[in-house]
């Protein structure tokens, strides 16, 4: 759902004409690349949750800044949830090439920074590899923001009553804020399978993530979700403002 602001700059890459794009490029050094997934999220959240949530933040960026927002990439690395109905998984090799091609294509237009706003854990390492590949040619940077980890950390620690997870209290609260119409609150199932080591096997995926859930969605509320999204948006806008000034988000001791 797109929220409209009176000062909207219209910086959706896919809505601009060639001529408007040239003008828009002169007004910003930052492009926002939204990266999601299409995968099972329990019986209560939609398959596109990992795209819907970062896209919500991207809409705020589009409305409040001049950064250009790319159309979201809706498929991700979802091997862990491949056996659940509705999941569509793209192989790591294909995604790595796809991400780096997109990044190189964006840099080619003169952008100095790409914020890769990622909504899905399986994509993180691939985005980093793609960023390495696409930044070998000069002064430019990809900032990978795993938004559900990197943004709103403190408020999460303060308000969450159960551990963060998959389709858990945190993500369910966020979806209740962003798209309450898509949350089936009558179908909650909690599950918490802990492993001391990384157990990797296609055979045991269902046992590691029963119902494609890790965590306790029953503790989710819309209020918590609103606070998380509000703070995430604030921090993301701050990052973009910093990049527009030509500063990398570094803390030096
Ligand atoms: Zn998710």
Tab-separated table of C-alpha atoms and ligand atoms in Angstrom:
chain	number	residue	atom	x	y	z
A	1	UNK	CA	0.000	0.000	0.000
A	2	UNK	CA	1.528	3.250	-1.053
A	3	UNK	CA	1.183	6.198	1.246
A	4	UNK	CA	1.059	9.582	-0.397
A	5	UNK	CA	2.894	12.606	0.920
A	6	UNK	CA	2.338	16.115	-0.390
A	7	UNK	CA	6.040	16.615	-1.094
A	8	UNK	CA	6.399	13.422	-3.070
A	9	UNK	CA	9.323	13.567	-5.498
A	10	UNK	CA	8.146	10.667	-7.692
A	11	UNK	CA	11.397	8.741	-7.480
A	12	UNK	CA	10.147	5.311	-8.571
A	13	UNK	CA	12.550	4.139	-11.245
A	14	UNK	CA	9.832	2.278	-13.130
A	15	UNK	CA	7.507	5.285	-13.317
A	16	UNK	CA	9.965	7.743	-14.828
A	17	UNK	CA	10.417	8.509	-18.500
A	18	UNK	CA	13.905	8.472	-19.921
A	19	UNK	CA	13.967	12.268	-19.779
A	20	UNK	CA	12.647	12.407	-16.202
A	21	UNK	CA	15.210	9.795	-15.211
A	22	UNK	CA	18.095	11.961	-16.438
A	23	UNK	CA	16.776	14.852	-14.345
A	24	UNK	CA	16.170	12.634	-11.301
A	25	UNK	CA	19.752	11.316	-11.503
A	26	UNK	CA	21.099	14.843	-11.140
A	27	UNK	CA	19.267	15.227	-7.856
A	28	UNK	CA	20.524	12.155	-6.008
A	29	UNK	CA	23.526	9.900	-5.601
A	30	UNK	CA	21.552	7.090	-3.968
A	31	UNK	CA	19.520	4.233	-5.431
A	32	UNK	CA	17.420	1.925	-3.270
A	33	UNK	CA	17.320	-1.719	-4.323
A	34	UNK	CA	14.553	-3.713	-2.638
A	35	UNK	CA	15.275	-7.426	-2.329
A	36	UNK	CA	12.679	-9.897	-1.113
A	37	UNK	CA	11.527	-13.510	-1.305
A	38	UNK	CA	8.482	-15.607	-2.035
A	39	UNK	CA	8.261	-18.275	0.631
A	40	UNK	CA	6.061	-19.938	3.233
A	41	UNK	CA	5.615	-17.958	6.472
A	42	UNK	CA	3.469	-20.246	8.597
A	43	UNK	CA	-0.276	-20.482	8.113
A	44	UNK	CA	-0.818	-16.876	9.170
A	45	UNK	CA	1.435	-14.664	6.991
A	46	UNK	CA	1.496	-14.211	3.196
A	47	UNK	CA	4.179	-15.760	1.012
A	48	UNK	CA	5.446	-12.334	0.008
A	49	UNK	CA	6.040	-11.022	3.562
A	50	UNK	CA	9.783	-10.596	2.943
A	51	UNK	CA	9.040	-8.365	-0.048
A	52	UNK	CA	6.007	-6.519	1.363
A	53	UNK	CA	7.841	-5.260	4.481
A	54	UNK	CA	10.963	-3.728	2.853
A	55	UNK	CA	8.741	-2.387	0.084
A	56	UNK	CA	6.734	-0.490	2.694
A	57	UNK	CA	9.943	1.165	3.881
A	58	UNK	CA	10.927	1.838	0.255
A	59	UNK	CA	7.641	3.698	-0.274
A	60	UNK	CA	8.507	5.968	2.642
A	61	UNK	CA	11.944	6.616	1.111
A	62	UNK	CA	10.309	7.373	-2.247
A	63	UNK	CA	7.952	9.825	-0.611
A	64	UNK	CA	10.424	11.578	1.653
A	65	UNK	CA	13.734	11.642	-0.255
A	66	UNK	CA	15.074	12.038	-3.754
A	67	UNK	CA	16.751	8.616	-3.743
A	68	UNK	CA	15.595	6.532	-6.689
A	69	UNK	CA	13.699	3.385	-5.756
A	70	UNK	CA	14.108	0.325	-7.952
A	71	UNK	CA	11.271	-2.151	-8.419
A	72	UNK	CA	11.520	-4.966	-5.842
A	73	UNK	CA	13.096	-8.310	-6.703
A	74	UNK	CA	10.394	-10.674	-5.414
A	75	UNK	CA	12.279	-14.007	-5.500
A	76	UNK	CA	15.080	-15.022	-3.169
A	77	UNK	CA	17.227	-17.840	-1.861
A	78	UNK	CA	14.597	-19.914	-0.056
A	79	UNK	CA	16.118	-23.396	0.009
A	80	UNK	CA	15.198	-23.825	3.677
A	81	UNK	CA	11.489	-23.470	2.885
A	82	UNK	CA	11.455	-25.033	-0.559
A	83	UNK	CA	9.320	-27.988	0.452
A	84	UNK	CA	6.490	-25.798	1.738
A	85	UNK	CA	3.680	-25.001	-0.687
A	86	UNK	CA	3.935	-21.618	-2.324
A	87	UNK	CA	7.692	-21.160	-2.015
A	88	UNK	CA	9.549	-20.250	-5.198
A	89	UNK	CA	13.302	-20.490	-4.781
A	90	UNK	CA	15.980	-19.138	-7.118
A	91	UNK	CA	19.407	-20.815	-6.995
A	92	UNK	CA	22.264	-18.913	-5.321
A	93	UNK	CA	24.358	-18.797	-8.518
A	94	UNK	CA	21.508	-17.259	-10.511
A	95	UNK	CA	20.729	-14.731	-7.764
A	96	UNK	CA	24.359	-13.734	-7.342
A	97	UNK	CA	24.596	-12.929	-11.056
A	98	UNK	CA	21.199	-11.235	-11.027
A	99	UNK	CA	22.072	-9.000	-8.044
A	100	UNK	CA	25.488	-8.047	-9.386
A	101	UNK	CA	24.073	-7.348	-12.862
A	102	UNK	CA	21.435	-5.068	-11.329
A	103	UNK	CA	24.043	-3.312	-9.163
A	104	UNK	CA	26.391	-2.804	-12.117
A	105	UNK	CA	23.478	-1.552	-14.221
A	106	UNK	CA	22.603	0.997	-11.532
A	107	UNK	CA	26.200	2.162	-11.025
A	108	UNK	CA	26.533	2.622	-14.779
A	109	UNK	CA	24.094	5.535	-14.505
A	110	UNK	CA	26.414	7.403	-12.161
A	111	UNK	CA	24.963	6.553	-8.756
A	112	UNK	CA	27.486	6.634	-5.986
A	113	UNK	CA	25.630	4.474	-3.482
A	114	UNK	CA	23.200	1.585	-3.656
A	115	UNK	CA	21.262	0.746	-0.520
A	116	UNK	CA	20.311	-2.928	-0.878
A	117	UNK	CA	17.278	-3.101	1.397
A	118	UNK	CA	16.969	-6.794	2.034
A	119	UNK	CA	13.944	-8.540	3.553
A	120	UNK	CA	15.179	-12.120	3.654
A	121	UNK	CA	18.017	-13.926	5.465
A	122	UNK	CA	18.893	-16.308	2.619
A	123	UNK	CA	19.796	-13.350	0.381
A	124	UNK	CA	22.260	-11.649	2.737
A	125	UNK	CA	25.512	-13.399	1.846
A	126	UNK	CA	24.660	-13.308	-1.880
A	127	UNK	CA	24.078	-9.557	-1.726
A	128	UNK	CA	27.469	-9.115	-0.091
A	129	UNK	CA	29.182	-11.198	-2.775
A	130	UNK	CA	27.340	-9.310	-5.531
A	131	UNK	CA	28.361	-6.021	-3.906
A	132	UNK	CA	32.023	-7.050	-3.884
A	133	UNK	CA	31.794	-7.961	-7.541
A	134	UNK	CA	30.049	-4.767	-8.598
A	135	UNK	CA	32.277	-2.324	-6.707
A	136	UNK	CA	35.679	-3.267	-8.072
A	137	UNK	CA	35.768	-0.383	-10.539
A	138	UNK	CA	36.039	2.780	-8.437
A	139	UNK	CA	34.652	5.057	-5.744
A	140	UNK	CA	31.244	3.664	-4.958
A	141	UNK	CA	29.567	1.453	-2.360
A	142	UNK	CA	26.702	-0.917	-1.780
A	143	UNK	CA	25.264	-0.710	1.719
A	144	UNK	CA	23.504	-3.968	2.517
A	145	UNK	CA	20.722	-3.317	5.013
A	146	UNK	CA	19.190	-6.490	6.438
A	147	UNK	CA	16.379	-4.358	7.703
A	148	UNK	CA	14.815	-6.720	10.256
A	149	UNK	CA	18.215	-7.054	11.984
A	150	UNK	CA	19.928	-3.727	11.301
A	151	UNK	CA	17.051	-1.276	11.788
A	152	UNK	CA	15.125	-0.660	14.994
A	153	UNK	CA	17.362	-2.911	17.079
A	154	UNK	CA	16.807	-1.126	20.383
A	155	UNK	CA	13.031	-0.854	20.159
A	156	UNK	CA	12.842	-4.555	19.293
A	157	UNK	CA	14.874	-5.490	22.332
A	158	UNK	CA	12.613	-3.335	24.448
A	159	UNK	CA	9.198	-4.499	23.202
A	160	UNK	CA	9.599	-8.108	22.071
A	161	UNK	CA	8.427	-10.728	24.549
A	162	UNK	CA	9.804	-13.703	22.617
A	163	UNK	CA	12.855	-14.335	20.407
A	164	UNK	CA	12.962	-12.953	16.863
A	165	UNK	CA	12.502	-15.658	14.258
A	166	UNK	CA	10.589	-16.559	11.138
A	167	UNK	CA	6.912	-15.590	10.978
A	168	UNK	CA	7.406	-14.974	14.703
A	169	UNK	CA	6.321	-12.178	17.050
A	170	UNK	CA	8.450	-9.548	15.305
A	171	UNK	CA	7.527	-10.257	11.689
A	172	UNK	CA	3.857	-10.896	12.501
A	173	UNK	CA	3.641	-7.574	14.371
A	174	UNK	CA	5.208	-5.781	11.394
A	175	UNK	CA	2.765	-7.358	8.955
A	176	UNK	CA	-0.119	-6.410	11.285
A	177	UNK	CA	1.033	-2.810	10.942
A	178	UNK	CA	1.715	-2.825	7.189
A	179	UNK	CA	-0.965	-5.184	5.795
A	180	UNK	CA	-3.330	-6.281	8.593
A	181	UNK	CA	-5.719	-7.569	5.924
A	182	UNK	CA	-3.180	-10.281	5.035
A	183	UNK	CA	-2.588	-11.652	8.550
A	184	UNK	CA	-4.700	-14.656	9.542
A	185	UNK	CA	-4.713	-14.313	13.320
A	186	UNK	CA	-6.798	-17.480	13.705
A	187	UNK	CA	-4.034	-19.693	12.287
A	188	UNK	CA	-1.111	-19.081	14.627
A	189	UNK	CA	1.246	-21.968	15.296
A	190	UNK	CA	4.290	-21.500	17.498
A	191	UNK	CA	7.445	-23.524	17.184
A	192	UNK	CA	10.978	-23.241	18.451
A	193	UNK	CA	13.462	-25.905	17.352
A	194	UNK	CA	16.920	-25.165	18.733
A	195	UNK	CA	20.120	-26.681	17.407
A	196	UNK	CA	23.559	-26.234	18.896
A	197	UNK	CA	25.142	-26.801	15.470
A	198	UNK	CA	24.063	-25.937	11.953
A	199	UNK	CA	22.040	-28.973	10.874
A	200	UNK	CA	21.897	-28.840	7.081
A	201	UNK	CA	19.825	-31.409	5.242
A	202	UNK	CA	17.064	-31.247	2.672
A	203	UNK	CA	15.476	-34.198	4.433
A	204	UNK	CA	14.934	-32.486	7.796
A	205	UNK	CA	13.723	-29.073	6.667
A	206	UNK	CA	10.203	-29.744	7.933
A	207	UNK	CA	11.528	-30.771	11.365
A	208	UNK	CA	13.762	-27.728	11.702
A	209	UNK	CA	10.957	-25.307	10.758
A	210	UNK	CA	7.574	-26.919	11.534
A	211	UNK	CA	4.860	-25.086	9.547
A	212	UNK	CA	7.604	-22.737	8.250
A	213	UNK	CA	7.621	-20.953	11.623
A	214	UNK	CA	10.350	-20.299	14.148
A	215	UNK	CA	9.073	-18.348	17.112
A	216	UNK	CA	5.831	-17.328	18.772
A	217	UNK	CA	3.425	-15.245	16.664
A	218	UNK	CA	0.791	-15.252	19.429
A	219	UNK	CA	2.671	-12.407	21.148
A	220	UNK	CA	2.406	-10.147	18.087
A	221	UNK	CA	0.497	-6.855	18.187
A	222	UNK	CA	-0.089	-4.112	15.684
A	223	UNK	CA	1.217	-1.521	18.169
A	224	UNK	CA	4.585	-3.265	18.415
A	225	UNK	CA	4.734	-3.531	14.626
A	226	UNK	CA	4.021	0.184	14.221
A	227	UNK	CA	6.815	1.093	16.620
A	228	UNK	CA	9.269	-1.210	14.791
A	229	UNK	CA	8.355	0.139	11.346
A	230	UNK	CA	8.430	3.738	12.532
A	231	UNK	CA	11.908	3.378	13.956
A	232	UNK	CA	13.133	1.352	10.959
A	233	UNK	CA	11.918	4.101	8.611
A	234	UNK	CA	13.573	6.795	10.738
A	235	UNK	CA	16.942	5.033	10.683
A	236	UNK	CA	16.706	4.291	6.967
A	237	UNK	CA	15.930	7.951	6.165
A	238	UNK	CA	18.885	8.943	8.335
A	239	UNK	CA	21.160	6.583	6.384
A	240	UNK	CA	20.012	7.989	3.064
A	241	UNK	CA	20.510	11.573	4.246
A	242	UNK	CA	24.032	10.647	5.328
A	243	UNK	CA	24.826	9.049	1.957
A	244	UNK	CA	23.434	12.063	0.105
A	245	UNK	CA	26.039	14.132	1.972
A	246	UNK	CA	28.714	11.746	0.677
A	247	UNK	CA	29.339	10.129	4.047
A	248	UNK	CA	29.521	6.405	4.615
A	249	UNK	CA	27.741	5.079	7.736
A	250	UNK	CA	30.923	4.396	9.683
A	251	UNK	CA	31.581	4.797	13.398
A	252	UNK	CA	35.231	5.383	14.123
A	253	UNK	CA	36.655	4.710	17.559
B	1	LIG	ZN1	10.127	-13.397	6.534
